[in-house]
CSV table of N, CA and C in Angstrom, one decimal:
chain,number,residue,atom,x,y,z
A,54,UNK,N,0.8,-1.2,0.0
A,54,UNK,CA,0.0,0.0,0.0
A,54,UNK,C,0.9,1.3,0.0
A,55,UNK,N,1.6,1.3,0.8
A,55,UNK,CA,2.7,2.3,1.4
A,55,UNK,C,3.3,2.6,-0.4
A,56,UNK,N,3.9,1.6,-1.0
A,56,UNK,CA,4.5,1.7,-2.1
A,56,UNK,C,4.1,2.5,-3.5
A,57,UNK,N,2.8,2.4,-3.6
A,57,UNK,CA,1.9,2.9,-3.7
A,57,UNK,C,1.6,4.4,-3.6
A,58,UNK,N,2.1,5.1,-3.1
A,58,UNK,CA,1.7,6.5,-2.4
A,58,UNK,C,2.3,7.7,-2.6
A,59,UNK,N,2.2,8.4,-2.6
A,59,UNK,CA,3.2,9.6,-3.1
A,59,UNK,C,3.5,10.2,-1.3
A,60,UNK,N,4.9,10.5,-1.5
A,60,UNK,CA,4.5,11.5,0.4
A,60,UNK,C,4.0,12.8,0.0
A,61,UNK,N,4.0,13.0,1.7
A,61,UNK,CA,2.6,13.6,2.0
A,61,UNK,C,0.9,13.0,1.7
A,62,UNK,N,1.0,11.8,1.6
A,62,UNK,CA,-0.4,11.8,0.9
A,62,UNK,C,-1.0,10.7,2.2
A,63,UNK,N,-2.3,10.8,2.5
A,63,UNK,CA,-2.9,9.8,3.4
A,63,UNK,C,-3.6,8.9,2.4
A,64,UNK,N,-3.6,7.2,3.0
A,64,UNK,CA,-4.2,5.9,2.3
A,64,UNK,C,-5.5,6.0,3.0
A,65,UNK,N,-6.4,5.8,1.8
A,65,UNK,CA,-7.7,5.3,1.7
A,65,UNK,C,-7.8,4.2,3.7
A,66,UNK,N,-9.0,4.3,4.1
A,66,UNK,CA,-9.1,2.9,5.3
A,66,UNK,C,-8.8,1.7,4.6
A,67,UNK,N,-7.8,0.8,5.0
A,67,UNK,CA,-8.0,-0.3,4.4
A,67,UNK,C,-7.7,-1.5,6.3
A,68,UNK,N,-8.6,-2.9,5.9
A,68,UNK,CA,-9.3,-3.6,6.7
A,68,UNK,C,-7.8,-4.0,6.9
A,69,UNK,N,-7.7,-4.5,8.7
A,69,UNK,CA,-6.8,-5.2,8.7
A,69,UNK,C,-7.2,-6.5,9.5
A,70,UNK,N,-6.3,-7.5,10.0
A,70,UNK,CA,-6.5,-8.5,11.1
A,70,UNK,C,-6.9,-8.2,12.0
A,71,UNK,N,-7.0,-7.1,12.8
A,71,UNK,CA,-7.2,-6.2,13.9
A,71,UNK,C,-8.0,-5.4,14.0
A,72,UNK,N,-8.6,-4.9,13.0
A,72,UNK,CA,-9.5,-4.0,12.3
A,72,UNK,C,-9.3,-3.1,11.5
A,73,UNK,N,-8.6,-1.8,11.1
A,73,UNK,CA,-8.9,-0.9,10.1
A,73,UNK,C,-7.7,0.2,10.6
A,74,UNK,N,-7.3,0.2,9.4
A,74,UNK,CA,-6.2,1.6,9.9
A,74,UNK,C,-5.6,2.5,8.1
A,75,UNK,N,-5.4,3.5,8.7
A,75,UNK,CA,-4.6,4.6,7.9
A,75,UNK,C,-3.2,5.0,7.3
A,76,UNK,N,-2.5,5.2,6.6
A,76,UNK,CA,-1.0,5.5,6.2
A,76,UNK,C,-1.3,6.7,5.8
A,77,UNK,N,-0.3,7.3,6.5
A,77,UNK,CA,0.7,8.8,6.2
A,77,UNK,C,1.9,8.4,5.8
A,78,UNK,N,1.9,8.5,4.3
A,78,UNK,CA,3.9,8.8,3.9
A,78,UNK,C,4.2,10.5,3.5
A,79,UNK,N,4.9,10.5,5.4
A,79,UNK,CA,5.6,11.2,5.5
A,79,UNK,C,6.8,11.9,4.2
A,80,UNK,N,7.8,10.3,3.8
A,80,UNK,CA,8.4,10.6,2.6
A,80,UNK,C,9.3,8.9,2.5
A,81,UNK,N,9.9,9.0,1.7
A,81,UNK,CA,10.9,7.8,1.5
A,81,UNK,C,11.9,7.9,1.7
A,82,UNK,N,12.8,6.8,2.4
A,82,UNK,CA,13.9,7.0,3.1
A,82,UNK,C,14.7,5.9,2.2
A,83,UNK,N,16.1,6.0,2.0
A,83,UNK,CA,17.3,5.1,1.4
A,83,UNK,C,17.5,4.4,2.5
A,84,UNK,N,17.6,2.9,1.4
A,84,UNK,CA,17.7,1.9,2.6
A,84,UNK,C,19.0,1.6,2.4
A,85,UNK,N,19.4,1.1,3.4
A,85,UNK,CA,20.9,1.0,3.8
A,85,UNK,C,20.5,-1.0,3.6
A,86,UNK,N,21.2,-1.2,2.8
A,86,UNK,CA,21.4,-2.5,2.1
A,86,UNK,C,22.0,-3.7,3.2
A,87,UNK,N,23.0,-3.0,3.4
A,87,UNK,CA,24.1,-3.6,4.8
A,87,UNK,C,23.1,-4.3,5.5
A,88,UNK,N,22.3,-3.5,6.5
A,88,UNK,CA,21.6,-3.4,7.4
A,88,UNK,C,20.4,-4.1,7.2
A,89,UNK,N,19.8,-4.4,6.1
A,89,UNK,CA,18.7,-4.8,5.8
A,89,UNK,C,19.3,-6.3,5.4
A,90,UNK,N,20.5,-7.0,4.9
A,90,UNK,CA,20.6,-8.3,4.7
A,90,UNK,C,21.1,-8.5,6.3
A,91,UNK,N,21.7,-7.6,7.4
A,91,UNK,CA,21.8,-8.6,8.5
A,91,UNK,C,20.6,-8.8,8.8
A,92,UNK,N,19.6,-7.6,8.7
A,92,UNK,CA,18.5,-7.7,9.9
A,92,UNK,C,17.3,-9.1,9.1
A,93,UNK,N,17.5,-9.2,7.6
A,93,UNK,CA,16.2,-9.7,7.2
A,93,UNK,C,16.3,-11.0,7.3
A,94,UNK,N,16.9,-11.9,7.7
A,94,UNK,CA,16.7,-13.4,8.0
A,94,UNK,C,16.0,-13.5,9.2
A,95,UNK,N,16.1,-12.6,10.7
A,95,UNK,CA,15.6,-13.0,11.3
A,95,UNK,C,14.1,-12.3,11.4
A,96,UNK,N,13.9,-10.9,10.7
A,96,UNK,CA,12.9,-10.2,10.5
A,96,UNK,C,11.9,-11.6,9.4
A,97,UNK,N,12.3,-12.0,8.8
A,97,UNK,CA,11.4,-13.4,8.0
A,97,UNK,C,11.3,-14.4,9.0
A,98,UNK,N,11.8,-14.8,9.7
A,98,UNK,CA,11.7,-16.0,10.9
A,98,UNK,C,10.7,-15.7,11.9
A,99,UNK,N,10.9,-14.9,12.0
A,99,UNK,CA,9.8,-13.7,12.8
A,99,UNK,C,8.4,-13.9,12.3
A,100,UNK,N,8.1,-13.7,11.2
A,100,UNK,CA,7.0,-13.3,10.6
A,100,UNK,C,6.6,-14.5,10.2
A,101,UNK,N,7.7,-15.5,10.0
A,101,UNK,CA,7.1,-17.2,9.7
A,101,UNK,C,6.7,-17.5,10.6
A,102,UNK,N,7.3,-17.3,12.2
A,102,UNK,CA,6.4,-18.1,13.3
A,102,UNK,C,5.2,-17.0,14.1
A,103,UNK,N,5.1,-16.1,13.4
A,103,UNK,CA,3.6,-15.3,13.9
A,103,UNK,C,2.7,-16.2,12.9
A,104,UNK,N,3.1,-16.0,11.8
A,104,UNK,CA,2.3,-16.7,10.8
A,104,UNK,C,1.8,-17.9,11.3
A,105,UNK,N,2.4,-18.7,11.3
A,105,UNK,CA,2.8,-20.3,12.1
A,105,UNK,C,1.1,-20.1,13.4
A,106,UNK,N,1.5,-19.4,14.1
A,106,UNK,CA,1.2,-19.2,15.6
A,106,UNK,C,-0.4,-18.4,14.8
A,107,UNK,N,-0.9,-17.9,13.9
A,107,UNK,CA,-2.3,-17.5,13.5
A,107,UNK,C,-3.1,-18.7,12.9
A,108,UNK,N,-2.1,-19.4,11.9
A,108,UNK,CA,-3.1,-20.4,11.3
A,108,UNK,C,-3.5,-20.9,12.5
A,109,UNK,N,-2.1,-21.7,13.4
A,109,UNK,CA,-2.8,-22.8,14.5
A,109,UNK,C,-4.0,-22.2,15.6
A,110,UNK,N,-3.9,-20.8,15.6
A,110,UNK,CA,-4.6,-20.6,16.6
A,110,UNK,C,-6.2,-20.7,15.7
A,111,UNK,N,-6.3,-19.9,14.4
A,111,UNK,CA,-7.8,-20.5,13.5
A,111,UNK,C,-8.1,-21.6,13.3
A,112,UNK,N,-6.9,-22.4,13.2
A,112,UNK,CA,-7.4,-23.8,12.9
A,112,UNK,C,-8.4,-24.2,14.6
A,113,UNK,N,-7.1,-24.2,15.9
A,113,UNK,CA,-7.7,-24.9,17.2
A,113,UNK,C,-9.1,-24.4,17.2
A,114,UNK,N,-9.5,-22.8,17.0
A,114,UNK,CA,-10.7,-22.2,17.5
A,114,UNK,C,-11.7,-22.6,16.3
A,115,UNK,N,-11.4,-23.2,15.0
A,115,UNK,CA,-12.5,-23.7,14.5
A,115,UNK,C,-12.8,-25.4,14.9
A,116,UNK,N,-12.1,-26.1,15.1
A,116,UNK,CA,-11.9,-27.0,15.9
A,116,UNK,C,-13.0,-27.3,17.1
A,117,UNK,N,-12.6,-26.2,18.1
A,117,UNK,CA,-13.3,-25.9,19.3
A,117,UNK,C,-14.9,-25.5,19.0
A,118,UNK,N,-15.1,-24.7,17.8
A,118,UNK,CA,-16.3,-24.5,17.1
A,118,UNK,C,-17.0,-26.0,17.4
A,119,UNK,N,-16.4,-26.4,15.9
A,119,UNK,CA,-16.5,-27.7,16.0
A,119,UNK,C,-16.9,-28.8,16.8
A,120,UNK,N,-16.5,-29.5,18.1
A,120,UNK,CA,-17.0,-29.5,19.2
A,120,UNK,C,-18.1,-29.0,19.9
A,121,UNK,N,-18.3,-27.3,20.4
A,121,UNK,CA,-18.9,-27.0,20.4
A,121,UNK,C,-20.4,-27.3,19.7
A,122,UNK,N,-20.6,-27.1,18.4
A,122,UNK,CA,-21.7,-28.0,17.7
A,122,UNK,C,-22.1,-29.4,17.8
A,123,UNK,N,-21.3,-30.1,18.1
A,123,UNK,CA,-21.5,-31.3,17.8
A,123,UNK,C,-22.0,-31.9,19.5
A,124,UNK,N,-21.8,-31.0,20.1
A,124,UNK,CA,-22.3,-31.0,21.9
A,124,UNK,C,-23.6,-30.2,22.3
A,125,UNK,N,-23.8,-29.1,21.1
A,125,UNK,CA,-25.0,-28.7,21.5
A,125,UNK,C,-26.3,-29.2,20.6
A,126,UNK,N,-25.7,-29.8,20.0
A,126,UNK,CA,-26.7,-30.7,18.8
A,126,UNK,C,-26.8,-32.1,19.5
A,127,UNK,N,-26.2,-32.5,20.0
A,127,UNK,CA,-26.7,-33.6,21.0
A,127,UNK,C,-27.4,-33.4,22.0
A,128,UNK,N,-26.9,-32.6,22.4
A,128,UNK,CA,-27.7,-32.0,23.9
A,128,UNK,C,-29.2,-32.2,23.5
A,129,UNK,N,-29.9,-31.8,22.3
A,129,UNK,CA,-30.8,-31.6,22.2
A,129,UNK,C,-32.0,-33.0,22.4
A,130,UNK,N,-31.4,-34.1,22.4
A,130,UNK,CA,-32.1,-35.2,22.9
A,130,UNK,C,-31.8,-35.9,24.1
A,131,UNK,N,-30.6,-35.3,24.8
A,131,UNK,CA,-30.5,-36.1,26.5
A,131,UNK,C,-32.1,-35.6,27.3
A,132,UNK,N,-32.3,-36.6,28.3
A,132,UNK,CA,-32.9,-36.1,29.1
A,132,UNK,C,-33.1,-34.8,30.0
A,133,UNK,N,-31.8,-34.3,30.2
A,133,UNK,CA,-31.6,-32.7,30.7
A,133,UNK,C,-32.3,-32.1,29.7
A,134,UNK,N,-32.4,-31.8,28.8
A,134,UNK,CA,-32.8,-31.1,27.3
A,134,UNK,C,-34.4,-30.9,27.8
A,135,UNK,N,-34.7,-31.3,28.2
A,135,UNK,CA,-36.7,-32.4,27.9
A,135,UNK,C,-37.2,-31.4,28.8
């Protein structure tokens, strides 16, 4: 999005994981190359195990979903139910 943008300019709302937010480019900055091959192996490791750590958490809580249905759809013929 950012890439996209002229500075000075504010981005459209766009939806996040979190909910909704804005960009201001200020302006663009030279990236120091150096600096960016030490830091980006572990800045990608990083972001592989948040990644990692979101699916498993949607997978467990559709799961749990899961469960859930299949316990309140029974319920409906125990004798507690009646």
């Amino acid at each position: 999005l950012a890439f996209a943008m002229n500075p000075g300019t504010l981005s459209d709302v766009s939806d996040t994981s979190d909910g909704a937010g804005v960009l201001y480019l200020q302006d663009y900055a030279d990236v120091d190359e150096a600096k960016m091959n030490e830091e980006l192996p572990d800045f990608l490791e990083e972001l592989r195990q948040s990644r990692k750590g979101e699916t498993f958490s949607a997978w467990i809580n559709q799961q749990m979903d899961s469960v859930r249905m299949n316990t309140d759809s029974s319920d409906e013929g125990s004798p507690a139910s009646n």
